[in-house]
Short mmCIF file of C-alpha atoms in Angstrom, two decimals:
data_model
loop_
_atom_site.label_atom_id
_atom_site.label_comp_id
_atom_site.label_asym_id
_atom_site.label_seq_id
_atom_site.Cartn_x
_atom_site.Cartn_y
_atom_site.Cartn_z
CA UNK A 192 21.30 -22.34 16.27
CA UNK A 193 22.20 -22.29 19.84
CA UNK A 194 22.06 -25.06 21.58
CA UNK A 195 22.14 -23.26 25.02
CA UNK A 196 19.77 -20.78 24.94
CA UNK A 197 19.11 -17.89 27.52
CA UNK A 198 22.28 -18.84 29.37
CA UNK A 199 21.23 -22.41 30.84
CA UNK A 200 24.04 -24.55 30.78
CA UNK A 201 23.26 -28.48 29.64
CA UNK A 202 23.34 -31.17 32.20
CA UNK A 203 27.57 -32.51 32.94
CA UNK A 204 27.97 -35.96 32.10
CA UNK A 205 28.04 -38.58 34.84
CA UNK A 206 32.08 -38.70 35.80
CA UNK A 207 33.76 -41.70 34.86
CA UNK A 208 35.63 -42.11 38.28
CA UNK A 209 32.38 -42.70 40.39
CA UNK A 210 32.18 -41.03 43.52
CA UNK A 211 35.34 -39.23 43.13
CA UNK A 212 34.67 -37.96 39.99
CA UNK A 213 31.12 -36.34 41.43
CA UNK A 214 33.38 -35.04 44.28
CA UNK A 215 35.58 -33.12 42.11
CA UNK A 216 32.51 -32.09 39.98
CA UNK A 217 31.04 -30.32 42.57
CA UNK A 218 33.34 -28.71 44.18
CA UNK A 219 34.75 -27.38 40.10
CA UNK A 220 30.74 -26.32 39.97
CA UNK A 221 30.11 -28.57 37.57
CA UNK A 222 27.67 -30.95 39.69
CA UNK A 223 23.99 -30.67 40.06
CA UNK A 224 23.25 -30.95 43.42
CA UNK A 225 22.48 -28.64 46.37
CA UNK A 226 25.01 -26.05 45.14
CA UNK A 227 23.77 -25.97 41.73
CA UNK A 228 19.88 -25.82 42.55
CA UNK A 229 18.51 -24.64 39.02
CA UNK A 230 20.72 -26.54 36.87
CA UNK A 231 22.18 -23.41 35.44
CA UNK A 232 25.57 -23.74 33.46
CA UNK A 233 28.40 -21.78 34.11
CA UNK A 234 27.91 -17.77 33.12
CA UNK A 235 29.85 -15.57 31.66
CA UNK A 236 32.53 -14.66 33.67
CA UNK A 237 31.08 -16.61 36.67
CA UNK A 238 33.79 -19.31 36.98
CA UNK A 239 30.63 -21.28 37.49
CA UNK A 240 27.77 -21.28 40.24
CA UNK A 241 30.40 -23.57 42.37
CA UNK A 242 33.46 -21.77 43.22
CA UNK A 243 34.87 -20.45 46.34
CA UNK A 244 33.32 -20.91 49.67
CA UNK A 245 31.22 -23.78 48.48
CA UNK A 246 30.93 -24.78 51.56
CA UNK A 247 28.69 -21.75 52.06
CA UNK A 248 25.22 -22.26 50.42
CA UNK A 249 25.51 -18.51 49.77
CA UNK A 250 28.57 -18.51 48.37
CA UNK A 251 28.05 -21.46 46.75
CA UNK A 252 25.27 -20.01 44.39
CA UNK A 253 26.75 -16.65 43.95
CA UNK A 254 30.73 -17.16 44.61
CA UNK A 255 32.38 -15.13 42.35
CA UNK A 256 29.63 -14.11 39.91
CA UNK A 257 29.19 -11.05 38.54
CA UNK A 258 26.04 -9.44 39.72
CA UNK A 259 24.98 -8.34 36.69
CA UNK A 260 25.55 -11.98 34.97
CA UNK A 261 23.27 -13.35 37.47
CA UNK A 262 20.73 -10.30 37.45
CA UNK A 263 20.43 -11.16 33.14
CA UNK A 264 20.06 -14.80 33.89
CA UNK A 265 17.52 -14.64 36.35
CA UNK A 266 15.82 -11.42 34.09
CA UNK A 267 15.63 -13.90 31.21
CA UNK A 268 14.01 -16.86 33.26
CA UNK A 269 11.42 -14.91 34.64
CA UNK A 270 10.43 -13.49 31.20
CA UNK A 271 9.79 -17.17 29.96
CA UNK A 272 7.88 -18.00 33.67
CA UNK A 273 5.96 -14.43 33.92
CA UNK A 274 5.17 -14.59 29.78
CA UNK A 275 0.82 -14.10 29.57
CA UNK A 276 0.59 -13.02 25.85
CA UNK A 277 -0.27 -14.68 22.91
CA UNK A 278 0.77 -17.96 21.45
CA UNK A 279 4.74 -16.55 20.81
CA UNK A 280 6.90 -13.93 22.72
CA UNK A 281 7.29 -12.14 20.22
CA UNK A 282 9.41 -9.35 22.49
CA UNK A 283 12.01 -12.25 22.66
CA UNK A 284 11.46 -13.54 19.09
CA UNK A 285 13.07 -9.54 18.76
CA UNK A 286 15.76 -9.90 20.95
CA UNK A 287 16.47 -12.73 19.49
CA UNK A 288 16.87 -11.62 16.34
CA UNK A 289 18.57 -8.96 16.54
CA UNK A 290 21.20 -10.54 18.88
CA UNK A 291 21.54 -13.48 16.26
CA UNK A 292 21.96 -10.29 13.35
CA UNK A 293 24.62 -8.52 15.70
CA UNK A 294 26.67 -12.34 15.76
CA UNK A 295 27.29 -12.03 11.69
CA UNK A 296 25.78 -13.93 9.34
CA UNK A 297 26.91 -17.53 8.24
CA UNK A 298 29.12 -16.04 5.33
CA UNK A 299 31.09 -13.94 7.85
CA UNK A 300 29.47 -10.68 7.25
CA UNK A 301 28.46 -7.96 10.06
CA UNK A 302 25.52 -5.68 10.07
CA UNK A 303 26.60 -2.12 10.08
CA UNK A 304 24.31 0.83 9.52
CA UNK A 305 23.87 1.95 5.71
CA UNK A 306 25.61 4.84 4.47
CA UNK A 307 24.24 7.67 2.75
CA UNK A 308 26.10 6.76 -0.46
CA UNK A 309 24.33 3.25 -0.16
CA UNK A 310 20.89 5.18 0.10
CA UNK A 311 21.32 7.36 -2.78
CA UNK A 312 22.44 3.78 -4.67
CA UNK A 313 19.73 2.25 -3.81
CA UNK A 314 17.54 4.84 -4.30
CA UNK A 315 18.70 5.18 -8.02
CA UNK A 316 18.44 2.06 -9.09
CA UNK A 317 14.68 1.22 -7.91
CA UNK A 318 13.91 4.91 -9.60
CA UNK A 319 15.31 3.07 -12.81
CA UNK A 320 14.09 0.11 -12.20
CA UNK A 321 10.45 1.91 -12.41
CA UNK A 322 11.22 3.17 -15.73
CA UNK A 323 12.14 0.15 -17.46
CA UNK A 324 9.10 -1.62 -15.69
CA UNK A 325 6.63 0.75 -17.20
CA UNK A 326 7.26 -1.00 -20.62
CA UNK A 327 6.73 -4.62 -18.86
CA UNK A 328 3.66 -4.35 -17.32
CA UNK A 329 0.02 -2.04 -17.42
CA UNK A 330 0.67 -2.05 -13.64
CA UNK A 331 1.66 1.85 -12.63
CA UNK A 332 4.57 1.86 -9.83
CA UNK A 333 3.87 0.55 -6.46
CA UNK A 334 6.86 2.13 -4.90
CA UNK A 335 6.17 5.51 -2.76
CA UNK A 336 9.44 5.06 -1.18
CA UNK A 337 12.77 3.53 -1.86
CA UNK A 338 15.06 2.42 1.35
CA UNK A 339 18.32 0.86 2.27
CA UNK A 340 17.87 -1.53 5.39
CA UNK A 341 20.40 -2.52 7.45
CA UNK A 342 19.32 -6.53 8.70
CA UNK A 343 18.89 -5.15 11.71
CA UNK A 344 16.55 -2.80 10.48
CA UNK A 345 14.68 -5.35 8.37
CA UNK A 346 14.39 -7.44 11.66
CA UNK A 347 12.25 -5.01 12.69
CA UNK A 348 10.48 -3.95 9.24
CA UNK A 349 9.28 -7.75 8.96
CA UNK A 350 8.54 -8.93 12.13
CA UNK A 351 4.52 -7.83 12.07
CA UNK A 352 4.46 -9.79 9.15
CA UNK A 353 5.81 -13.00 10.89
CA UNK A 354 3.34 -12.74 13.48
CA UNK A 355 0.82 -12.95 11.16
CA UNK A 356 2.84 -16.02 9.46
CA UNK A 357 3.49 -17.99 12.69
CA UNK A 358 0.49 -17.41 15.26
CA UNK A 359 -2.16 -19.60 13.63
CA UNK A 360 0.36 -22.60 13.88
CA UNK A 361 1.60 -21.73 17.64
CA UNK A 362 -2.28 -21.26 18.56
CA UNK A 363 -2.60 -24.53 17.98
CA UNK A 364 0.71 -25.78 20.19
CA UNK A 365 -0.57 -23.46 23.33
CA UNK A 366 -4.04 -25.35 22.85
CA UNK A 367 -2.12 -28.89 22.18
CA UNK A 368 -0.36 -28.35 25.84
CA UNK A 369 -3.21 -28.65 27.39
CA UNK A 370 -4.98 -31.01 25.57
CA UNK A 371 -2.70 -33.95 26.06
CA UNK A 372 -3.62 -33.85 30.17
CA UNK A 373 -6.46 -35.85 31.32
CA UNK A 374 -9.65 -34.03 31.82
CA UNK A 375 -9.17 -34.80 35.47
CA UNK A 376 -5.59 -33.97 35.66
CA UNK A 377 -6.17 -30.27 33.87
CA UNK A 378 -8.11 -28.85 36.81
CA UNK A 379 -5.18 -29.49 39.24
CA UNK A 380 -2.55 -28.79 36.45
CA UNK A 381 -3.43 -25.57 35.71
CA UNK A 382 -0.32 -23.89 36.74
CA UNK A 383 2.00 -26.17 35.32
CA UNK A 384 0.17 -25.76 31.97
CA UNK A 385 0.18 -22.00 32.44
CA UNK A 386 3.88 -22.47 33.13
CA UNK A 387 4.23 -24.73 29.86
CA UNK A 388 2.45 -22.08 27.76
CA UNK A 389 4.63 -19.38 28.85
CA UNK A 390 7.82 -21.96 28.40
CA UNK A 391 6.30 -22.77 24.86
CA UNK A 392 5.59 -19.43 23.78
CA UNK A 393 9.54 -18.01 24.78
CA UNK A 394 10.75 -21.21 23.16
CA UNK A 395 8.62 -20.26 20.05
CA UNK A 396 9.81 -16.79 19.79
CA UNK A 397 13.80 -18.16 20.48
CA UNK A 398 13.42 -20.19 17.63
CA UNK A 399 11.47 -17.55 15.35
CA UNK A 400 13.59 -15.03 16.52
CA UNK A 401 16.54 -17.09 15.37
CA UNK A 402 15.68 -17.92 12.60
CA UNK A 403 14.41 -14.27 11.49
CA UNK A 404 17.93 -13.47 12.53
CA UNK A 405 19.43 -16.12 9.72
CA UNK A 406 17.23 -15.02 7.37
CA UNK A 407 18.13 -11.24 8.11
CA UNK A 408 21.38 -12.13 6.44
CA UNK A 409 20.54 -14.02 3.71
CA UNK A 410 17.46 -11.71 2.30
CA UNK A 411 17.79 -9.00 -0.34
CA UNK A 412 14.74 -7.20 0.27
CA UNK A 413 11.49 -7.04 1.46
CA UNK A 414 9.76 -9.28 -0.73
CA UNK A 415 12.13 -12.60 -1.25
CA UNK A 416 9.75 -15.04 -0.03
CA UNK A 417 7.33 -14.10 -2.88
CA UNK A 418 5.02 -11.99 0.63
CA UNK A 419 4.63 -8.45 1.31
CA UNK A 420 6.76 -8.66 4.62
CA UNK A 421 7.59 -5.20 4.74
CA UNK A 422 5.40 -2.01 4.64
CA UNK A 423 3.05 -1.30 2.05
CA UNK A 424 4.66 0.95 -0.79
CA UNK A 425 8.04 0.59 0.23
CA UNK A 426 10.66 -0.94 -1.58
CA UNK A 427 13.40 -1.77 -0.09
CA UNK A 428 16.94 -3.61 -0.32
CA UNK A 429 19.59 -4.40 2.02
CA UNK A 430 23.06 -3.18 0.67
CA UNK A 431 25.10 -5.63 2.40
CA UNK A 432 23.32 -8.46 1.30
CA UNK A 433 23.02 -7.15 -2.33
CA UNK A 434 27.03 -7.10 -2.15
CA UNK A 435 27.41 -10.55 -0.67
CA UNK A 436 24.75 -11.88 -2.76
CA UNK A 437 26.56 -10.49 -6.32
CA UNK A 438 30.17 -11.31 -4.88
CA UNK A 439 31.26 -14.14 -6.75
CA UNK A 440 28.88 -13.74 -9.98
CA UNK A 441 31.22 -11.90 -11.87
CA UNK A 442 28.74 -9.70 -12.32
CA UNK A 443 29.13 -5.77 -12.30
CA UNK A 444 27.77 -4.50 -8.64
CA UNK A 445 25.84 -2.24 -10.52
CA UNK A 446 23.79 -4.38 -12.51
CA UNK A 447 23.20 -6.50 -9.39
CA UNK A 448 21.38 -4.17 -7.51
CA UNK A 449 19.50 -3.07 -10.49
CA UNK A 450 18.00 -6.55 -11.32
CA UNK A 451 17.40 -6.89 -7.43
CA UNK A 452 15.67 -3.35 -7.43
CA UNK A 453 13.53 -4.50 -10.66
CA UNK A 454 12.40 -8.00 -8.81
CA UNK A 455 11.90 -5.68 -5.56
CA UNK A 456 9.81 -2.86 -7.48
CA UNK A 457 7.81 -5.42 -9.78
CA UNK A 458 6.59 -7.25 -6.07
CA UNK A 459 5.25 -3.65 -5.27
CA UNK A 460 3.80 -2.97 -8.26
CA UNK A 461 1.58 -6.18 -7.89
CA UNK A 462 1.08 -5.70 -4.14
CA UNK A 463 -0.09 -1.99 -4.40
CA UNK A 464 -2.21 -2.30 -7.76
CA UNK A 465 -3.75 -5.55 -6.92
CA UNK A 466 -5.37 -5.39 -3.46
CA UNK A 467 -7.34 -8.26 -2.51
CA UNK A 468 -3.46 -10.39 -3.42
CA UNK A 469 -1.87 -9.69 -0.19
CA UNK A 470 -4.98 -11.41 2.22
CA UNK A 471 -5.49 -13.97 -0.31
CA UNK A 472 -1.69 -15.24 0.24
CA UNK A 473 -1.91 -14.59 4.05
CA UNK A 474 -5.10 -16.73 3.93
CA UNK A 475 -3.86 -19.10 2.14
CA UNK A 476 -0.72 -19.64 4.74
CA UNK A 477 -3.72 -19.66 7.73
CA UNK A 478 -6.05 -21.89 5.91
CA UNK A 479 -3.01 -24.62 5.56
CA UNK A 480 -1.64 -23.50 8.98
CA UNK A 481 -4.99 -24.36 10.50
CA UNK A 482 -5.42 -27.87 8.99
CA UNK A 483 -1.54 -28.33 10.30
CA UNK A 484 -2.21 -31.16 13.37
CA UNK A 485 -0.02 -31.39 16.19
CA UNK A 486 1.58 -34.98 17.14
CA UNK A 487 0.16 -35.41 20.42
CA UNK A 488 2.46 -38.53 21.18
CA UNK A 489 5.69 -36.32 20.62
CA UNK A 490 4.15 -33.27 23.04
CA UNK A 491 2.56 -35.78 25.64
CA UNK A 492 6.20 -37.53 25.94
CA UNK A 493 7.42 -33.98 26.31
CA UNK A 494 4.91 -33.00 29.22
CA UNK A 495 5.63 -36.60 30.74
CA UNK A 496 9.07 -36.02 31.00
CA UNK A 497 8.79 -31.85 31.75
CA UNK A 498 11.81 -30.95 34.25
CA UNK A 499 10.97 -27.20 34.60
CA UNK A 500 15.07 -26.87 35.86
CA UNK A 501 15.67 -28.54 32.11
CA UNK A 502 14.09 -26.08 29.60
CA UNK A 503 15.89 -27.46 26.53
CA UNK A 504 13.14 -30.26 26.26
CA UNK A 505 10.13 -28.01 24.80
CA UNK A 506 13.52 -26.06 22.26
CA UNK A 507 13.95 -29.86 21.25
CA UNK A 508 11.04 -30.81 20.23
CA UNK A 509 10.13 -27.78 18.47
CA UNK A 510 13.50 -28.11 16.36
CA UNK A 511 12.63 -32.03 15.87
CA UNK A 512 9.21 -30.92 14.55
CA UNK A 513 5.78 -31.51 15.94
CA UNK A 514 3.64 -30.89 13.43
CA UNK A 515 2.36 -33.08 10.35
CA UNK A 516 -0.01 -31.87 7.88
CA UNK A 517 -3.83 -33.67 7.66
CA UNK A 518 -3.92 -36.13 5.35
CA UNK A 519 -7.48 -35.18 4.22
CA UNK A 520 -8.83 -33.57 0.55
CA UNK A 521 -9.82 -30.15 2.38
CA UNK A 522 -5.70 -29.81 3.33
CA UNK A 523 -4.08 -31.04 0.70
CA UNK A 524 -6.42 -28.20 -1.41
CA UNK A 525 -5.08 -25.60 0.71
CA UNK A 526 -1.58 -26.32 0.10
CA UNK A 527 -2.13 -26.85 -3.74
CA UNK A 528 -3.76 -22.83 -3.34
CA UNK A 529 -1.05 -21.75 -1.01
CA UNK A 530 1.77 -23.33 -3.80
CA UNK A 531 -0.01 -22.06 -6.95
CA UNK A 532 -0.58 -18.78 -5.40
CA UNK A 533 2.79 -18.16 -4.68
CA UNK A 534 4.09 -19.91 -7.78
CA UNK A 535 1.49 -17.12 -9.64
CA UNK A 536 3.15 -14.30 -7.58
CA UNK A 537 7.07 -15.00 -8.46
CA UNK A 538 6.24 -16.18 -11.83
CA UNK A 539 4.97 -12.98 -12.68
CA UNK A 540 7.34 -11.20 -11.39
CA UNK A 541 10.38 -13.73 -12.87
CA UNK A 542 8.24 -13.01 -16.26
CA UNK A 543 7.81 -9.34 -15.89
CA UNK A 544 11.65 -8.65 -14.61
CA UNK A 545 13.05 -10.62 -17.62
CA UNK A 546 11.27 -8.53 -20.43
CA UNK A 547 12.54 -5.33 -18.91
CA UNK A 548 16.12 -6.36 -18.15
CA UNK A 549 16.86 -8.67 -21.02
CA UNK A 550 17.12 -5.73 -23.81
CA UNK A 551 19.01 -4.02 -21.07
CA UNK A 552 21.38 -6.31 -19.33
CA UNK A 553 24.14 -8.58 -20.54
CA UNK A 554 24.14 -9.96 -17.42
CA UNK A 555 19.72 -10.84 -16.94
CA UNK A 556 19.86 -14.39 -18.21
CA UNK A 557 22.83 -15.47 -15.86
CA UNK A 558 21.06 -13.30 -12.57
CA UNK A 559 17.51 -14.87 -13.40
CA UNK A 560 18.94 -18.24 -13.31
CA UNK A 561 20.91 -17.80 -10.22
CA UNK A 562 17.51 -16.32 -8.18
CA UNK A 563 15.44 -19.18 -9.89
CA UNK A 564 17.87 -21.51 -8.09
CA UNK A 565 18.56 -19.65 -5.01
CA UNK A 566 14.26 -19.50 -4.17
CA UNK A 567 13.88 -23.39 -5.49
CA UNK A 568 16.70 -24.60 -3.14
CA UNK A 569 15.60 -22.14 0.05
CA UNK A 570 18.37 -21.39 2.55
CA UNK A 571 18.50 -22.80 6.51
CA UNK A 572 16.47 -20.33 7.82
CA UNK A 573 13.88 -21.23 5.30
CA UNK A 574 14.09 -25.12 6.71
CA UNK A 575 13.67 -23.81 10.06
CA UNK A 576 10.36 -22.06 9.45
CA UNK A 577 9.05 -25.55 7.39
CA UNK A 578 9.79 -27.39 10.75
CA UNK A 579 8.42 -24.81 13.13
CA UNK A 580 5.14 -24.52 11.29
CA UNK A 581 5.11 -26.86 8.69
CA UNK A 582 5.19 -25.17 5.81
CA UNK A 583 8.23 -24.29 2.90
CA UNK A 584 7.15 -20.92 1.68
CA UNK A 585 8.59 -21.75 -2.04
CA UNK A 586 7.01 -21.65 -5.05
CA UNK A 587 7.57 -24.71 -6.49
CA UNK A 588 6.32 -24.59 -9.89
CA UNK A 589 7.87 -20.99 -10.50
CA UNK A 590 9.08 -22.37 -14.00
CA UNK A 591 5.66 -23.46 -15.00
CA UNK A 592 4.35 -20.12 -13.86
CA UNK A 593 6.87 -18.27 -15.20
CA UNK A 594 5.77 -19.99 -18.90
CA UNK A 595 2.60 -19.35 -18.76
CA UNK A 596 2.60 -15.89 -17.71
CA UNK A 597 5.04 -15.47 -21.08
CA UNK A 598 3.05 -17.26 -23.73
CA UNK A 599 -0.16 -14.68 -22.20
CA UNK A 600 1.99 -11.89 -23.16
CA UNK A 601 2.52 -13.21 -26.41
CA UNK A 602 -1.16 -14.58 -27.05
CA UNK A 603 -2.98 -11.64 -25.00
CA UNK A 604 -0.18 -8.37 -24.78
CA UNK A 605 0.56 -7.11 -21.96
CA UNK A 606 -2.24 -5.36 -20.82
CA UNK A 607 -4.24 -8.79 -21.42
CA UNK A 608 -2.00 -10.76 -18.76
CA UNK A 609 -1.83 -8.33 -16.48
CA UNK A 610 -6.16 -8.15 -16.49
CA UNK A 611 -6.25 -11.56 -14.62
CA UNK A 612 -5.04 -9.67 -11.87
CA UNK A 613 -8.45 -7.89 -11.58
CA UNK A 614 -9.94 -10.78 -10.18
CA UNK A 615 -8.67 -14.59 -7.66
CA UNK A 616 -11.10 -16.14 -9.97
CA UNK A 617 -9.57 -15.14 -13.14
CA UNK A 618 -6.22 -16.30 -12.28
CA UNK A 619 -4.66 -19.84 -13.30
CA UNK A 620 -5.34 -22.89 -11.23
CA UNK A 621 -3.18 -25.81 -10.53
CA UNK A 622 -4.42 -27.75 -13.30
CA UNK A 623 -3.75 -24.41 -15.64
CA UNK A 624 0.21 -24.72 -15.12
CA UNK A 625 -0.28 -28.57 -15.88
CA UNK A 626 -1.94 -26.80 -19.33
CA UNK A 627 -0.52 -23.37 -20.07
CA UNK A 628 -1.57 -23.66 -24.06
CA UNK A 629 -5.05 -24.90 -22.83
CA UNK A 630 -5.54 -21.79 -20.62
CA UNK A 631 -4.08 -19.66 -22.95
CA UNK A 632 -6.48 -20.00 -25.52
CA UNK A 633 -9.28 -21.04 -23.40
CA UNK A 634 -12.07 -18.31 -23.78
CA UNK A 635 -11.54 -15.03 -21.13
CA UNK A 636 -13.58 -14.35 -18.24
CA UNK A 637 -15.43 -10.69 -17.84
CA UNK A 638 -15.74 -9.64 -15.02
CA UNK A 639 -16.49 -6.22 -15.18
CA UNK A 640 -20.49 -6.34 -15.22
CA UNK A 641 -20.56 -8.18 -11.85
CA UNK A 642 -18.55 -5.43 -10.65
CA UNK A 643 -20.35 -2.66 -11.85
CA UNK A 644 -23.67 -4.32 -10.62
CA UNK A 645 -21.86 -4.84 -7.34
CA UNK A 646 -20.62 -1.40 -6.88
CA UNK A 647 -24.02 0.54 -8.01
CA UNK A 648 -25.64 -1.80 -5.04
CA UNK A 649 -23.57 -0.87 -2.24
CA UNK A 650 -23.98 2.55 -3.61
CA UNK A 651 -27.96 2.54 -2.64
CA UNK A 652 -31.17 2.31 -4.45
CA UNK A 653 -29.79 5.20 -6.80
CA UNK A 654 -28.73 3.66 -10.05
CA UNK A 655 -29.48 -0.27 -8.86
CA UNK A 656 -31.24 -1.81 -11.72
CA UNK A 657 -35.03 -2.52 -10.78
CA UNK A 658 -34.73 -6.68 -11.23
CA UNK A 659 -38.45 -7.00 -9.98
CA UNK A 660 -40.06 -4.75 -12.51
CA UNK A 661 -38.38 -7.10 -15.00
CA UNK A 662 -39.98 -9.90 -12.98
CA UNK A 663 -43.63 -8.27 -13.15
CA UNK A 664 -43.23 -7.90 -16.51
CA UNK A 665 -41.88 -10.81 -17.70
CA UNK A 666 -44.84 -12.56 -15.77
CA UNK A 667 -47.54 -10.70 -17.48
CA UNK A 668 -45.89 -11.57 -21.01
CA UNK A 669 -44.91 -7.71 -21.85
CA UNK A 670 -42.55 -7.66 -24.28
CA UNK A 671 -41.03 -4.29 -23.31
CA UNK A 672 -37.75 -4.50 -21.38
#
């Protein structure tokens, strides 16, 4: 990531040569003093806030800039200072983004926008990939659409989703900020911890927006992370990434983006046909997010030491990490949900993918292993989000899921293992993966009186059964029913 951010330049070092050295620093630009008043760096194509006619304080500040260097500069500060929305800017966190997707992506590639011959490939293959799905799973396609996404594109496809991700978490930094001041202090503080708010929430959505950048070139779709990030009933993949990602498999192109459509088309399947699964995951990341505690110590050094011409601090200690998770029984439960749930989710879909490629594709076994690895390892962007909010959105036990959602299919059928979808309580528990064989053939749940009984009561009186009647008469001792 950047490590100069919005243009600011870092501090110079102290000269070596004393005096002299400070002399020569300033009038080069490079000093901090009365010519240099913000502690900006040089600018692009500025030749530094010093140059000639430092002698004027005019030309001293401006010399040679370029007007519309300066104008961006000073554009971008006052977004940070003038910023009055929510915990992240997420208008930057999009700039960002899509600047850090226009730079390239680590393995050298640039964003471009997809061809038509891309769309009709990609359009293909999840039509396929629908097909051979229908003999995997009782789940019906989940897929209205098919789309090729530039990273650009699914920059802004995903974001929404992000902001649902990240707020809870950066809630509880805006609130932190103000905590660690004195009650006495925070009356005659208040603009300074406006101002930090506004700093924290641009600094937020740099490093989101960076990182959502990253990840823009290393995802394949919409659905990588084992979440819904993109729109309901759209499946979607990213060409160039498909191409980089099957580069140096050996692996026909081809057969690549079909066992990427398959994983992409099985996520909407469950997503579409299974609709209380997308809030149970998103609660899940806000019910750990929430029990995430900020350390104070690190943010009140930060506000102790706050320089507001030295914005880097608050980008520091958000890349350092702030935030620990509570050691108590209520958060570690949430976690083991949040992990099982998404362990359940990519498991499944491992599961599902591998009975319909496996008959078809040389190559399944050798791409199954490589995803397996690639989502149990997680890429840099990935380590970015775990120390912004505190959380590695991998399924750790996708193995164990994977297992288990196998030997159902083999106990149960198909139709059997995909019936725990129906209902959150049906579904395997932590201690279930620990015990596949025990769950297995452990005795099934219905669920499917509740239901009705539910349904006919929010229907009205019409239909409800009459439970006091069967009261009356079970308290006069009629035997009638």
């Amino acid at each position: 990531m950047s490590d100069t951010p919005f243009g600011f330049g870092l501090p110079p070092e102290e000269p070596e040569d004393g005096d002299e050295g400070k002399k020569k620093d300033q009038q080069s630009g490079g000093g901090q003093g009365p010519a240099n008043p913000f502690g900006f760096g040089g600018l692009p194509g500025a030749g530094g806030f010093g140059g000639p006619g430092a002698d004027n304080p005019f030309a001293a500040m401006f010399g040679s800039l370029n007007p519309s260097d300066l104008g961006a500069a000073f554009q971008q500060l006052g977004q940070m200072l003038s910023y009055e929305g929510g915990p992240v800017n997420w208008d930057m966190a999009k700039q960002i983004a899509r600047q850090t997707v226009a730079q390239g992506a680590p393995n050298g590639t640039k964003d471009a926008s997809v061809g038509a011959a891309e769309r009709r490939a990609v359009e293909e293959a999840v039509r396929l990939a629908d097909l051979w799905l229908d003999d995997a799973t009782s789940l019906p396609s989940g897929s209205a659409s098919a789309v090729a996404w530039s990273r650009a594109e699914w920059v802004e496809a995903t974001l929404p989703a992000w902001q649902e991700l990240v707020d809870p978490v950066a809630e509880r930094v805006g609130a932190a900020m103000g905590d660690v001041l004195p009650e006495e202090m925070q009356a005659m503080a208040g603009p300074l911890i406006g101002m930090m708010r506004s700093m924290g929430g641009a600094m937020f959505g740099t490093q989101i927006g960076q990182a959502v950048g990253v990840l823009a070139g290393e995802v394949v779709g919409s659905t990588d992370i084992g979440l819904p990030l993109g729109p309901a009933r759209k499946a979607a993949l990213l060409p160039a990434n498909v191409e980089a990602f099957g580069k140096d498999l050996g692996v026909p192109q081809e057969e690549v983006r079909l066992y990427l459509a398959l994983r992409e088309a099985a996520h909407q399947r469950l997503f579409a046909h299974v609709p209380w699964l997308r809030s149970h995951l998103f609660g899940a990341v806000d019910g750990y997010a929430r029990g995430i505690k900020v350390d104070t110590a690190k943010l009140e050094d930060v506000v102790g030491q706050f320089d507001p011409q030295n914005p880097e601090q608050l980008q520091d200690a958000l890349q350092q990490g702030m935030f620990q998770p509570e050691d108590t029984p209520e958060q570690k439960a949430a976690l083991a949900r949040l992990e099982t749930a998404l362990a359940l989710v990519e498991g499944w879909v491992d599961a599902v993918v591998h009975a319909a490629a496996k008959p078809r594709l040389g190559s399944a076994d050798a791409l199954r292993e490589t995803l397996r690895r690639r989502r149990a390892t997680g890429g840099p962007a990935e380590q970015t989000f775990a120390t912004l909010i505190g959380l590695e959105l991998r399924p750790r036990r996708l193995r164990d899921a994977s297992r288990l959602w196998a030997s159902l299919t083999d106990a149960r059928g198909v139709d059997g293992r995909d019936g725990l979808w129906a209902h959150p309580d049906m579904l395997p528990t932590a201690t279930d993966l620990d015990d596949p064989d025990g769950f297995v053939h452990r005795e099934q749940l219905d669920f499917s009186e509740l239901d009705k009984m539910l349904g006919e009561a929010a229907g009205g009186d019409h239909g409800k059964p009459d439970l006091r009647k069967k009261d009356d008469d079970e308290t006069k001792g009629d035997d009638t029913e």
